[in-house]
Short mmCIF file of C-alpha atoms in Angstrom, two decimals:
data_model
loop_
_atom_site.label_atom_id
_atom_site.label_comp_id
_atom_site.label_asym_id
_atom_site.label_seq_id
_atom_site.Cartn_x
_atom_site.Cartn_y
_atom_site.Cartn_z
CA UNK A 1 99.26 -139.86 188.01
CA UNK A 2 102.43 -138.28 189.41
CA UNK A 3 101.83 -135.04 191.33
CA UNK A 4 104.37 -132.20 191.40
CA UNK A 5 104.56 -129.17 193.71
CA UNK A 6 103.84 -125.88 192.03
CA UNK A 7 107.19 -124.44 193.07
CA UNK A 8 109.18 -127.47 191.90
CA UNK A 9 111.65 -126.86 189.10
CA UNK A 10 110.48 -128.52 185.89
CA UNK A 11 112.45 -131.58 184.98
CA UNK A 12 113.48 -132.16 181.38
CA UNK A 13 111.32 -134.74 179.67
CA UNK A 14 112.95 -138.09 179.24
CA UNK A 15 113.92 -138.68 175.64
CA UNK A 16 112.48 -141.85 174.21
CA UNK A 17 115.28 -144.24 173.33
CA UNK A 18 115.88 -144.63 169.62
CA UNK A 19 114.43 -147.83 168.15
CA UNK A 20 117.06 -150.54 167.82
CA UNK A 21 116.97 -152.29 164.46
CA UNK A 22 118.93 -155.09 162.84
CA UNK A 23 119.28 -157.31 165.90
CA UNK A 24 118.50 -161.04 165.61
CA UNK A 25 115.23 -160.47 167.52
CA UNK A 26 114.24 -157.61 165.21
CA UNK A 27 115.07 -159.54 162.06
CA UNK A 28 113.11 -162.60 163.24
CA UNK A 29 109.99 -160.42 163.51
CA UNK A 30 110.85 -157.95 160.77
CA UNK A 31 107.41 -157.49 159.23
CA UNK A 32 105.74 -156.89 162.58
CA UNK A 33 108.43 -154.44 163.69
CA UNK A 34 108.37 -152.50 160.43
CA UNK A 35 104.57 -152.28 160.52
CA UNK A 36 104.84 -150.65 163.95
CA UNK A 37 107.36 -148.14 162.63
CA UNK A 38 105.26 -147.37 159.51
CA UNK A 39 102.25 -146.69 161.72
CA UNK A 40 104.27 -143.94 163.42
CA UNK A 41 105.63 -142.35 160.25
CA UNK A 42 107.64 -142.97 157.06
CA UNK A 43 111.08 -142.12 158.52
CA UNK A 44 112.66 -142.60 161.95
CA UNK A 45 115.88 -141.88 163.77
CA UNK A 46 117.21 -145.30 164.83
CA UNK A 47 120.10 -147.19 166.36
CA UNK A 48 121.45 -149.98 164.20
CA UNK A 49 122.92 -153.23 165.45
CA UNK A 50 126.20 -152.43 163.66
CA UNK A 51 126.68 -149.31 165.82
CA UNK A 52 125.35 -146.59 163.53
CA UNK A 53 122.83 -144.02 164.57
CA UNK A 54 120.99 -142.67 161.60
CA UNK A 55 117.69 -142.48 159.78
CA UNK A 56 115.58 -145.39 158.54
CA UNK A 57 113.02 -144.84 155.78
CA UNK A 58 110.14 -147.32 156.09
CA UNK A 59 107.54 -145.87 153.68
CA UNK A 60 107.37 -146.75 149.98
CA UNK A 61 106.99 -143.26 148.50
CA UNK A 62 109.63 -141.71 150.75
CA UNK A 63 111.89 -144.70 150.09
CA UNK A 64 111.56 -144.16 146.35
CA UNK A 65 112.44 -140.49 146.85
CA UNK A 66 115.45 -141.32 149.02
CA UNK A 67 116.81 -143.92 146.58
CA UNK A 68 116.93 -141.31 143.82
CA UNK A 69 117.88 -138.28 145.95
CA UNK A 70 120.94 -136.55 144.46
CA UNK A 71 122.23 -135.46 147.88
CA UNK A 72 122.23 -138.98 149.36
CA UNK A 73 125.49 -140.51 148.13
CA UNK A 74 126.92 -144.02 148.21
CA UNK A 75 130.65 -143.27 148.35
CA UNK A 76 131.84 -143.57 151.99
CA UNK A 77 135.33 -142.15 151.35
CA UNK A 78 134.49 -138.51 152.27
CA UNK A 79 133.14 -139.72 155.62
CA UNK A 80 135.82 -142.30 156.46
CA UNK A 81 137.25 -140.39 159.44
CA UNK A 82 133.83 -139.74 160.92
CA UNK A 83 132.92 -143.40 160.53
CA UNK A 84 136.19 -144.46 162.12
CA UNK A 85 135.47 -142.22 165.12
CA UNK A 86 132.34 -144.27 165.89
CA UNK A 87 134.09 -147.60 165.40
CA UNK A 88 133.23 -148.20 161.75
CA UNK A 89 136.22 -149.04 159.55
CA UNK A 90 135.38 -149.06 155.87
CA UNK A 91 137.37 -150.86 153.20
CA UNK A 92 138.02 -148.49 150.34
CA UNK A 93 139.09 -148.94 146.71
CA UNK A 94 141.85 -151.51 146.34
CA UNK A 95 140.47 -153.80 149.03
CA UNK A 96 137.66 -155.31 146.97
CA UNK A 97 134.81 -153.12 148.18
CA UNK A 98 135.55 -149.77 146.56
CA UNK A 99 135.98 -149.03 142.89
CA UNK A 100 132.54 -150.30 141.93
CA UNK A 101 129.19 -148.83 141.01
CA UNK A 102 127.53 -149.71 144.31
CA UNK A 103 129.97 -147.56 146.29
CA UNK A 104 130.33 -144.61 143.90
CA UNK A 105 128.49 -141.46 142.89
CA UNK A 106 128.29 -139.46 139.65
CA UNK A 107 130.25 -138.75 137.56
CA UNK A 108 132.29 -141.87 138.43
CA UNK A 109 129.20 -144.03 138.83
CA UNK A 110 127.93 -142.92 135.42
CA UNK A 111 131.21 -143.90 133.79
CA UNK A 112 131.43 -147.32 135.49
CA UNK A 113 127.82 -148.20 134.73
CA UNK A 114 128.22 -147.22 131.09
CA UNK A 115 131.26 -149.49 130.74
CA UNK A 116 129.65 -152.63 132.19
CA UNK A 117 125.98 -152.17 131.25
CA UNK A 118 126.35 -154.03 127.97
CA UNK A 119 127.13 -157.26 129.81
CA UNK A 120 123.79 -157.22 131.69
CA UNK A 121 120.95 -157.31 129.21
CA UNK A 122 117.56 -159.07 129.22
CA UNK A 123 118.68 -160.92 126.07
CA UNK A 124 121.68 -162.37 127.89
CA UNK A 125 119.47 -163.53 130.76
CA UNK A 126 117.05 -165.09 128.26
CA UNK A 127 119.91 -166.94 126.55
CA UNK A 128 121.02 -168.38 129.90
CA UNK A 129 117.54 -169.66 130.86
CA UNK A 130 118.06 -173.21 129.49
CA UNK A 131 121.29 -173.52 131.47
CA UNK A 132 119.53 -172.36 134.65
CA UNK A 133 116.87 -175.02 134.11
CA UNK A 134 119.56 -177.67 133.57
CA UNK A 135 121.24 -176.69 136.84
CA UNK A 136 117.87 -176.75 138.63
CA UNK A 137 117.03 -180.20 137.28
CA UNK A 138 120.42 -181.61 138.28
CA UNK A 139 119.95 -180.40 141.85
CA UNK A 140 116.38 -181.67 141.97
CA UNK A 141 117.47 -185.06 140.61
CA UNK A 142 119.61 -185.50 143.71
CA UNK A 143 116.82 -184.73 146.18
CA UNK A 144 113.57 -185.74 144.45
CA UNK A 145 113.87 -189.45 145.40
CA UNK A 146 114.58 -188.65 149.07
CA UNK A 147 111.15 -187.47 150.18
CA UNK A 148 112.57 -184.72 152.40
CA UNK A 149 115.33 -182.13 152.25
CA UNK A 150 116.61 -178.82 153.57
CA UNK A 151 116.18 -176.69 150.47
CA UNK A 152 118.62 -174.00 151.60
CA UNK A 153 121.36 -176.62 151.65
CA UNK A 154 120.28 -178.53 148.56
CA UNK A 155 118.55 -176.09 146.21
CA UNK A 156 118.00 -172.40 146.99
CA UNK A 157 121.61 -172.07 148.18
CA UNK A 158 123.64 -174.03 145.62
CA UNK A 159 121.60 -173.05 142.53
CA UNK A 160 122.48 -169.32 142.52
CA UNK A 161 126.13 -170.17 143.28
CA UNK A 162 126.27 -172.54 140.31
CA UNK A 163 124.66 -169.91 138.03
CA UNK A 164 126.89 -166.98 139.00
CA UNK A 165 129.99 -169.19 139.08
CA UNK A 166 129.36 -170.33 135.52
CA UNK A 167 128.70 -166.78 134.37
CA UNK A 168 131.88 -165.44 136.00
CA UNK A 169 134.03 -168.48 135.21
CA UNK A 170 134.77 -169.57 138.81
CA UNK A 171 136.28 -173.07 139.00
CA UNK A 172 133.99 -175.70 140.54
CA UNK A 173 136.53 -176.66 143.23
CA UNK A 174 136.56 -173.09 144.59
CA UNK A 175 132.83 -172.49 144.84
CA UNK A 176 132.27 -173.65 148.42
CA UNK A 177 134.96 -171.28 149.70
CA UNK A 178 133.58 -168.42 147.61
CA UNK A 179 130.06 -169.03 148.90
CA UNK A 180 131.24 -168.97 152.54
CA UNK A 181 133.31 -165.81 152.03
CA UNK A 182 130.42 -164.05 150.28
CA UNK A 183 127.89 -164.93 152.97
CA UNK A 184 130.12 -163.58 155.76
CA UNK A 185 131.32 -160.55 153.78
CA UNK A 186 127.85 -159.01 153.59
CA UNK A 187 127.20 -159.29 157.35
CA UNK A 188 127.66 -156.59 159.97
CA UNK A 189 131.13 -155.03 160.22
CA UNK A 190 133.39 -157.33 162.23
CA UNK A 191 136.81 -158.94 162.05
CA UNK A 192 135.25 -162.02 160.41
CA UNK A 193 133.42 -159.87 157.87
CA UNK A 194 136.57 -157.95 156.92
CA UNK A 195 138.63 -161.15 156.74
CA UNK A 196 136.08 -162.81 154.44
CA UNK A 197 135.86 -159.76 152.21
CA UNK A 198 139.64 -159.61 151.87
CA UNK A 199 139.77 -163.36 151.17
CA UNK A 200 137.18 -162.94 148.43
CA UNK A 201 139.16 -159.95 147.15
CA UNK A 202 142.41 -161.95 147.01
CA UNK A 203 140.78 -164.90 145.24
CA UNK A 204 139.13 -162.73 142.58
CA UNK A 205 142.29 -160.70 141.98
CA UNK A 206 144.21 -163.89 141.25
CA UNK A 207 141.34 -165.22 139.10
CA UNK A 208 141.30 -162.00 137.07
CA UNK A 209 145.04 -162.24 136.51
CA UNK A 210 144.58 -165.81 135.26
CA UNK A 211 141.76 -164.77 132.91
CA UNK A 212 143.83 -161.90 131.57
CA UNK A 213 146.44 -164.48 130.53
CA UNK A 214 143.90 -167.10 129.45
CA UNK A 215 140.51 -165.54 128.67
CA UNK A 216 137.45 -167.75 128.44
CA UNK A 217 133.78 -167.45 127.40
CA UNK A 218 132.77 -165.89 130.73
CA UNK A 219 131.71 -162.52 132.05
CA UNK A 220 134.97 -161.71 133.89
CA UNK A 221 136.99 -162.28 130.73
CA UNK A 222 134.56 -160.02 128.88
CA UNK A 223 134.83 -157.27 131.49
CA UNK A 224 138.63 -157.34 131.30
CA UNK A 225 138.42 -156.30 127.67
CA UNK A 226 135.37 -154.03 127.80
CA UNK A 227 136.05 -150.48 126.66
CA UNK A 228 134.40 -147.37 125.31
CA UNK A 229 136.83 -145.54 123.09
CA UNK A 230 140.02 -145.31 125.10
CA UNK A 231 138.23 -145.76 128.42
CA UNK A 232 138.54 -149.11 130.24
CA UNK A 233 138.02 -150.42 133.75
CA UNK A 234 141.17 -150.01 135.82
CA UNK A 235 142.49 -153.03 137.72
CA UNK A 236 140.97 -151.65 140.93
CA UNK A 237 137.61 -151.00 139.26
CA UNK A 238 137.61 -154.44 137.66
CA UNK A 239 138.31 -156.06 141.02
CA UNK A 240 135.60 -154.04 142.78
CA UNK A 241 133.11 -154.89 140.05
CA UNK A 242 133.95 -158.61 140.30
CA UNK A 243 133.43 -158.59 144.07
CA UNK A 244 130.10 -156.83 143.89
CA UNK A 245 128.91 -159.14 141.09
CA UNK A 246 129.79 -162.12 143.23
CA UNK A 247 128.05 -160.79 146.33
CA UNK A 248 125.00 -159.24 144.67
CA UNK A 249 124.64 -161.96 142.05
CA UNK A 250 124.73 -164.81 144.53
CA UNK A 251 123.52 -164.10 148.05
CA UNK A 252 120.57 -161.91 147.05
CA UNK A 253 119.27 -164.60 144.67
CA UNK A 254 119.64 -167.24 147.40
CA UNK A 255 117.29 -165.16 149.52
CA UNK A 256 114.94 -164.31 146.66
CA UNK A 257 114.38 -168.04 146.19
CA UNK A 258 114.30 -168.82 149.92
CA UNK A 259 111.77 -166.10 150.72
CA UNK A 260 109.61 -167.11 147.76
CA UNK A 261 109.57 -170.75 148.90
CA UNK A 262 108.57 -169.66 152.43
CA UNK A 263 105.76 -167.56 150.97
CA UNK A 264 104.50 -170.47 148.85
CA UNK A 265 104.64 -172.94 151.74
CA UNK A 266 102.64 -170.51 153.84
CA UNK A 267 100.16 -169.94 150.98
CA UNK A 268 99.60 -173.37 149.36
CA UNK A 269 96.70 -172.09 147.23
CA UNK A 270 99.08 -169.62 145.60
CA UNK A 271 101.53 -172.46 144.93
CA UNK A 272 98.68 -174.41 143.35
CA UNK A 273 97.89 -171.51 141.03
CA UNK A 274 101.49 -171.43 139.81
CA UNK A 275 101.56 -175.18 139.23
CA UNK A 276 98.37 -174.93 137.19
CA UNK A 277 99.37 -171.71 135.42
CA UNK A 278 103.19 -171.54 135.10
CA UNK A 279 102.78 -168.58 132.75
CA UNK A 280 102.11 -166.56 135.93
CA UNK A 281 105.66 -167.14 137.19
CA UNK A 282 107.32 -163.95 135.83
CA UNK A 283 104.66 -161.79 137.49
CA UNK A 284 104.79 -163.92 140.61
CA UNK A 285 108.52 -163.20 140.95
CA UNK A 286 107.68 -159.47 141.09
CA UNK A 287 105.14 -160.21 143.81
CA UNK A 288 107.71 -162.21 145.81
CA UNK A 289 110.16 -159.33 145.48
CA UNK A 290 107.54 -156.98 146.88
CA UNK A 291 106.14 -159.29 149.55
CA UNK A 292 109.49 -160.30 151.10
CA UNK A 293 112.55 -158.94 149.25
CA UNK A 294 116.02 -160.50 149.60
CA UNK A 295 117.58 -157.25 150.83
CA UNK A 296 115.95 -156.11 154.05
CA UNK A 297 117.73 -152.76 153.94
CA UNK A 298 119.81 -150.89 151.41
CA UNK A 299 123.51 -150.28 151.93
CA UNK A 300 124.19 -147.04 153.75
CA UNK A 301 123.74 -143.67 152.09
CA UNK A 302 125.39 -140.48 153.29
CA UNK A 303 123.99 -136.94 153.17
CA UNK A 304 126.39 -134.84 151.12
CA UNK A 305 124.87 -131.75 152.69
CA UNK A 306 121.86 -131.00 154.87
CA UNK A 307 118.80 -132.81 153.53
CA UNK A 308 115.14 -132.63 154.54
CA UNK A 309 113.49 -136.02 154.06
CA UNK A 310 109.93 -136.66 155.17
CA UNK A 311 110.12 -133.64 157.47
CA UNK A 312 113.33 -134.90 159.15
CA UNK A 313 116.41 -132.67 158.91
CA UNK A 314 119.43 -134.84 158.16
CA UNK A 315 122.78 -133.06 158.64
CA UNK A 316 125.75 -133.39 156.33
CA UNK A 317 127.28 -136.82 156.85
CA UNK A 318 124.05 -138.21 158.28
CA UNK A 319 123.45 -141.90 157.60
CA UNK A 320 120.28 -142.96 155.77
CA UNK A 321 119.03 -146.50 155.10
CA UNK A 322 115.91 -147.53 153.20
CA UNK A 323 114.01 -150.55 154.59
CA UNK A 324 113.05 -152.42 151.41
CA UNK A 325 111.22 -155.09 153.42
CA UNK A 326 109.00 -152.40 154.84
CA UNK A 327 108.56 -150.46 151.60
CA UNK A 328 107.12 -153.51 149.86
CA UNK A 329 104.34 -153.76 152.42
CA UNK A 330 103.58 -150.07 151.84
CA UNK A 331 103.57 -150.16 148.03
CA UNK A 332 100.69 -148.56 146.10
CA UNK A 333 97.85 -150.98 145.42
CA UNK A 334 94.69 -151.09 143.37
CA UNK A 335 91.28 -150.63 144.93
CA UNK A 336 90.52 -153.38 147.41
CA UNK A 337 94.05 -154.86 147.31
CA UNK A 338 95.98 -155.40 150.55
CA UNK A 339 99.79 -155.16 150.59
CA UNK A 340 100.12 -157.61 153.50
CA UNK A 341 98.58 -160.36 151.34
CA UNK A 342 100.41 -162.51 148.79
CA UNK A 343 98.76 -162.61 145.38
CA UNK A 344 100.70 -164.20 142.51
CA UNK A 345 98.05 -162.99 140.05
CA UNK A 346 98.57 -159.35 141.02
CA UNK A 347 99.21 -157.10 138.01
CA UNK A 348 101.49 -154.06 137.86
CA UNK A 349 103.34 -154.94 141.05
CA UNK A 350 105.37 -152.05 142.47
CA UNK A 351 108.42 -152.68 144.64
CA UNK A 352 111.88 -151.28 145.39
CA UNK A 353 113.71 -154.60 145.66
CA UNK A 354 116.05 -153.68 142.79
CA UNK A 355 116.40 -150.09 143.93
CA UNK A 356 115.34 -147.00 142.01
CA UNK A 357 117.14 -144.27 140.13
CA UNK A 358 120.75 -144.41 138.95
CA UNK A 359 121.59 -147.36 141.24
CA UNK A 360 118.81 -149.61 139.93
CA UNK A 361 120.24 -153.14 139.89
CA UNK A 362 121.95 -154.03 136.60
CA UNK A 363 121.53 -157.72 137.35
CA UNK A 364 117.73 -157.50 137.66
CA UNK A 365 117.01 -159.33 134.35
CA UNK A 366 119.14 -162.31 135.43
CA UNK A 367 117.62 -162.40 138.93
CA UNK A 368 114.10 -162.34 137.49
CA UNK A 369 114.90 -165.12 135.04
CA UNK A 370 116.65 -167.20 137.70
CA UNK A 371 113.70 -166.81 140.06
CA UNK A 372 111.09 -167.78 137.50
CA UNK A 373 113.01 -170.80 136.17
CA UNK A 374 114.14 -172.14 139.57
CA UNK A 375 110.73 -171.78 141.23
CA UNK A 376 108.97 -173.24 138.21
CA UNK A 377 111.23 -176.31 138.24
CA UNK A 378 110.72 -176.82 141.98
CA UNK A 379 106.93 -176.59 141.79
CA UNK A 380 106.80 -178.91 138.78
CA UNK A 381 109.16 -181.57 140.10
CA UNK A 382 107.89 -181.64 143.72
CA UNK A 383 104.13 -181.21 143.34
CA UNK A 384 103.14 -181.75 147.01
CA UNK A 385 105.93 -179.82 148.71
CA UNK A 386 105.14 -178.93 152.33
CA UNK A 387 106.82 -178.20 155.68
CA UNK A 388 108.60 -181.14 157.29
CA UNK A 389 108.47 -179.70 160.81
CA UNK A 390 105.84 -176.94 160.81
CA UNK A 391 105.97 -176.65 164.60
CA UNK A 392 109.62 -175.55 164.56
CA UNK A 393 110.30 -171.79 164.34
CA UNK A 394 111.88 -170.80 161.04
CA UNK A 395 115.47 -169.56 161.50
CA UNK A 396 116.21 -166.28 159.71
CA UNK A 397 119.49 -164.56 158.86
CA UNK A 398 120.53 -162.93 162.12
CA UNK A 399 122.53 -159.89 160.98
CA UNK A 400 123.36 -157.65 158.05
CA UNK A 401 121.21 -156.15 155.32
CA UNK A 402 119.96 -159.41 153.75
CA UNK A 403 116.78 -161.27 154.67
CA UNK A 404 116.18 -164.94 154.13
CA UNK A 405 115.71 -168.30 155.83
CA UNK A 406 118.77 -170.19 157.08
CA UNK A 407 116.96 -173.51 156.74
CA UNK A 408 113.96 -174.81 154.78
CA UNK A 409 113.12 -178.32 155.92
CA UNK A 410 110.47 -179.76 153.61
CA UNK A 411 108.93 -183.09 152.72
CA UNK A 412 107.19 -184.39 149.62
CA UNK A 413 106.27 -187.62 147.89
CA UNK A 414 109.53 -189.12 146.55
CA UNK A 415 109.88 -188.57 142.83
CA UNK A 416 112.16 -190.27 140.30
CA UNK A 417 115.08 -188.41 138.81
CA UNK A 418 114.72 -187.32 135.20
CA UNK A 419 117.07 -190.07 134.10
CA UNK A 420 114.95 -192.69 135.91
CA UNK A 421 111.78 -191.23 134.45
CA UNK A 422 113.18 -191.46 130.93
CA UNK A 423 114.09 -195.13 131.47
CA UNK A 424 110.53 -195.95 132.41
CA UNK A 425 109.05 -194.06 129.47
#
């Protein structure tokens, strides 16, 4: 105990430092760190690794409220000068980040979503399922005979790139560059991040110009000609939409698959259930999205005016982020169910991995289908999949809003390729 003299002037209490989130150390222990924050309340003032000071929502119910709150906007343009004053330089419309639904608010968001929504239907995802399985089998053919592999390099990484590249009509010889640009572009703000985003922007602009001259049976060609009455996507809006499709349609699915594989390797009985009952896979994908979603945090939201959220007063221009990784472990459950446990038989799974409200992910049907098909193929083709080096710590993405493993070294009994199997039949 520290004693003070009665006549001593009172000293101001030391302010507790704001929690620092988004660092490599934090992300490596994300579930533990978020559990500590949830225990103290559903929303916290925090420091972010990218330099922002703002509010982080860690509770499910408050996260759901924040995602749909009409005063928490996505468009950074009104706050560009304030962001610049704290070292954050945003890339606006015309640079491949603006002009899309993710970075806009009503009424512009309503208009953009209406124009492109027809291209993202459950029926379209269903139609593409056989092609996803063919891509999965081709990748598995190359690794099944080997007995060991790093699945991030050979399966969970290349499969989503192949799927989105075919959908958008990206030439095969460009896909490695596009994958590298996309991965860096969604990291923390930096010179490398801005350079990658602009490189992706330049590539897609040129690709759109080529498809305008020579349209093909792909989604970009379709979006060029989409219209509602006289309304069409402008060149800037088309470019922004293409960039966000590439980023959201690729990297998030890489991490959906990677996180799901980690969960199954850590819970082999759950993997066994899915091998025995593949009809559980669609529901299991919802459980994976809840248990460890591919986006750790949402992109930034800005308070259009003073907002009270979970008892916290957020001033106009205040920055709010929703921790989706945390919200999943706080989701409502049935009696006796525990959110920290993985259960692929769980019914009526609730999660916020695809957002909520007007910004709910348009690509959700494709992501769900891709997850179910790709995981089903992996479990079927490699029936005794396990860790190759279980003593090694698993490396996680070190920055940005995504969450997923950087490496998945596994081993299994070597299996013949499908072509070899058919020869022996």
